[in-house]
Amino acid sequence: MRHVDAGSCNGCEHELGAVTGVYYDLQQYGLDVVASPRHADVLLVTGAVTTRMAGPLQAAYAAMPEPRLVAALGDCALGRGVLGTASELAGPLDGLLPVDLRIPGCPPAPAVIAEHLVAALRDRAAGS
Ligand code: SF4
């Protein structure tokens, strides 16, 4: 997964950090955060997508090999109006990129993040 903070308060990043830590250990399921979008098949987006981050976000998506998924992590990425004003935002995310996975919460709890990501991995392995 390539994570892009597209304008968050850092709360979602805090919980994402917990998911990849020793307690939840997301890596045991074959999932991890990588540094380059070229090495990722999931674009994991946090934040409300500010006008300045819309371009870098779309560039990261364009750099990813197919097949690729987009995951919206948190209520801001889901366009629920938690942060920002209309003039500051290019979002909602699903107006810019095709969102495959929606993880609600402000912020979502680590267990919820892990549950959604592992379920998506299982669905993908099953071909659905
Ligand atoms: S959903 Fe909540 S915790 Fe996550 S970036 Fe938005 S305000 Fe912060």
Tab-separated table of C-alpha atoms and ligand atoms in Angstrom:
chain	number	residue	atom	x	y	z
A	1	MET	CA	0.000	0.000	0.000
A	2	ARG	CA	1.124	3.516	-0.760
A	3	HIS	CA	-0.255	5.987	1.784
A	4	VAL	CA	-0.956	9.584	0.771
A	5	ASP	CA	-1.995	12.177	3.337
A	6	ALA	CA	-4.161	14.438	1.218
A	7	GLY	CA	-4.955	16.910	3.998
A	8	SER	CA	-5.645	15.225	7.298
A	9	CYS	CA	-5.363	16.294	10.940
A	10	ASN	CA	-2.932	13.390	11.481
A	11	GLY	CA	-5.433	11.405	13.527
A	12	CYS	CA	-5.938	8.812	10.802
A	13	GLU	CA	-2.153	8.496	10.369
A	14	HIS	CA	-1.804	7.837	14.079
A	15	GLU	CA	-4.240	4.924	13.872
A	16	LEU	CA	-2.662	3.646	10.664
A	17	GLY	CA	0.683	3.633	12.455
A	18	ALA	CA	-0.852	1.441	15.156
A	19	VAL	CA	-2.138	-1.031	12.556
A	20	THR	CA	1.357	-1.546	11.172
A	21	GLY	CA	2.876	-1.782	14.657
A	22	VAL	CA	3.616	-4.859	16.731
A	23	TYR	CA	0.134	-5.287	18.255
A	24	TYR	CA	-2.006	-5.453	15.092
A	25	ASP	CA	0.926	-6.518	12.902
A	26	LEU	CA	-0.749	-6.013	9.547
A	27	GLN	CA	2.350	-7.397	7.842
A	28	GLN	CA	1.415	-10.916	8.986
A	29	TYR	CA	-1.387	-10.819	6.361
A	30	GLY	CA	0.957	-9.773	3.566
A	31	LEU	CA	0.017	-6.094	3.755
A	32	ASP	CA	2.484	-3.269	4.319
A	33	VAL	CA	3.045	0.374	3.526
A	34	VAL	CA	5.679	0.987	0.838
A	35	ALA	CA	7.553	4.146	-0.112
A	36	SER	CA	6.796	4.244	-3.825
A	37	PRO	CA	3.472	4.035	-5.661
A	38	ARG	CA	5.277	1.924	-8.267
A	39	HIS	CA	5.568	-0.823	-5.651
A	40	ALA	CA	1.962	-0.569	-4.434
A	41	ASP	CA	-1.340	-2.062	-5.514
A	42	VAL	CA	-3.442	-0.125	-2.993
A	43	LEU	CA	-3.519	3.674	-2.754
A	44	LEU	CA	-4.480	4.425	0.835
A	45	VAL	CA	-5.751	7.997	1.153
A	46	THR	CA	-6.327	10.003	4.319
A	47	GLY	CA	-7.576	13.573	4.538
A	48	ALA	CA	-10.133	15.699	2.767
A	49	VAL	CA	-8.034	16.216	-0.444
A	50	THR	CA	-6.893	19.820	-0.433
A	51	THR	CA	-6.458	21.732	-3.675
A	52	ARG	CA	-2.675	21.426	-3.331
A	53	MET	CA	-2.750	17.666	-2.813
A	54	ALA	CA	-5.099	16.760	-5.660
A	55	GLY	CA	-2.302	16.770	-8.261
A	56	PRO	CA	0.237	14.727	-6.245
A	57	LEU	CA	-2.530	12.272	-5.339
A	58	GLN	CA	-3.494	11.730	-8.977
A	59	ALA	CA	0.203	11.425	-9.928
A	60	ALA	CA	0.662	8.694	-7.311
A	61	TYR	CA	-2.356	6.835	-8.709
A	62	ALA	CA	-1.063	7.165	-12.271
A	63	ALA	CA	2.316	5.696	-11.226
A	64	MET	CA	0.781	2.525	-9.774
A	65	PRO	CA	0.725	-0.682	-11.786
A	66	GLU	CA	-2.632	-2.305	-12.547
A	67	PRO	CA	-4.654	-3.836	-11.048
A	68	ARG	CA	-4.836	-1.197	-8.343
A	69	LEU	CA	-7.284	-0.264	-5.635
A	70	VAL	CA	-8.056	3.041	-3.942
A	71	ALA	CA	-8.913	2.962	-0.246
A	72	ALA	CA	-10.465	5.977	1.510
A	73	LEU	CA	-9.337	5.903	5.139
A	74	GLY	CA	-11.415	8.027	7.498
A	75	ASP	CA	-14.405	10.334	7.278
A	76	CYS	CA	-12.420	13.170	5.662
A	77	ALA	CA	-11.383	10.954	2.746
A	78	LEU	CA	-14.997	9.807	2.521
A	79	GLY	CA	-16.076	13.426	1.963
A	80	ARG	CA	-18.060	13.718	5.176
A	81	GLY	CA	-17.107	17.364	5.728
A	82	VAL	CA	-15.037	17.035	8.900
A	83	LEU	CA	-12.179	19.338	7.850
A	84	GLY	CA	-11.787	22.181	5.369
A	85	THR	CA	-14.069	24.444	3.392
A	86	ALA	CA	-15.202	24.107	-0.207
A	87	SER	CA	-12.664	26.698	-1.415
A	88	GLU	CA	-9.783	24.763	0.190
A	89	LEU	CA	-10.754	21.341	-1.076
A	90	ALA	CA	-10.561	19.550	-4.395
A	91	GLY	CA	-12.282	16.534	-2.884
A	92	PRO	CA	-14.269	14.500	-2.190
A	93	LEU	CA	-11.861	11.751	-3.125
A	94	ASP	CA	-14.452	9.763	-5.071
A	95	GLY	CA	-14.847	12.738	-7.394
A	96	LEU	CA	-11.158	12.459	-8.330
A	97	LEU	CA	-10.372	8.749	-8.243
A	98	PRO	CA	-12.394	5.513	-8.269
A	99	VAL	CA	-12.751	4.509	-4.620
A	100	ASP	CA	-12.881	0.732	-4.073
A	101	LEU	CA	-12.658	0.512	-0.306
A	102	ARG	CA	-14.299	2.807	2.275
A	103	ILE	CA	-13.109	2.767	5.878
A	104	PRO	CA	-15.336	5.044	7.996
A	105	GLY	CA	-14.505	6.725	11.288
A	106	CYS	CA	-12.918	9.854	12.715
A	107	PRO	CA	-10.501	8.326	13.044
A	108	PRO	CA	-11.259	4.663	12.361
A	109	ALA	CA	-9.999	2.405	15.148
A	110	PRO	CA	-6.955	0.287	14.265
A	111	ALA	CA	-9.019	-2.919	14.434
A	112	VAL	CA	-11.532	-1.453	11.960
A	113	ILE	CA	-8.746	-0.449	9.558
A	114	ALA	CA	-7.180	-3.905	9.771
A	115	GLU	CA	-10.559	-5.626	9.299
A	116	HIS	CA	-11.361	-3.662	6.110
A	117	LEU	CA	-7.915	-4.107	4.585
A	118	VAL	CA	-7.710	-7.841	5.290
A	119	ALA	CA	-11.249	-8.348	3.947
A	120	ALA	CA	-10.280	-6.507	0.738
A	121	LEU	CA	-7.204	-8.693	0.406
A	122	ARG	CA	-9.330	-11.836	0.820
A	123	ASP	CA	-11.878	-10.573	-1.720
A	124	ARG	CA	-9.111	-9.881	-4.173
A	125	ALA	CA	-7.570	-13.314	-3.654
A	126	ALA	CA	-11.009	-14.851	-4.231
A	127	GLY	CA	-11.364	-12.830	-7.442
A	128	SER	CA	-14.448	-10.873	-6.371
B	1	SF4	S1	-11.300	11.611	9.611
B	1	SF4	FE1	-11.013	12.606	11.618
B	1	SF4	S2	-9.054	11.802	12.365
B	1	SF4	FE2	-9.113	11.388	10.147
B	1	SF4	S3	-8.109	13.165	9.190
B	1	SF4	FE3	-10.319	13.631	9.281
B	1	SF4	S4	-10.593	14.801	11.196
B	1	SF4	FE4	-8.598	13.744	11.317
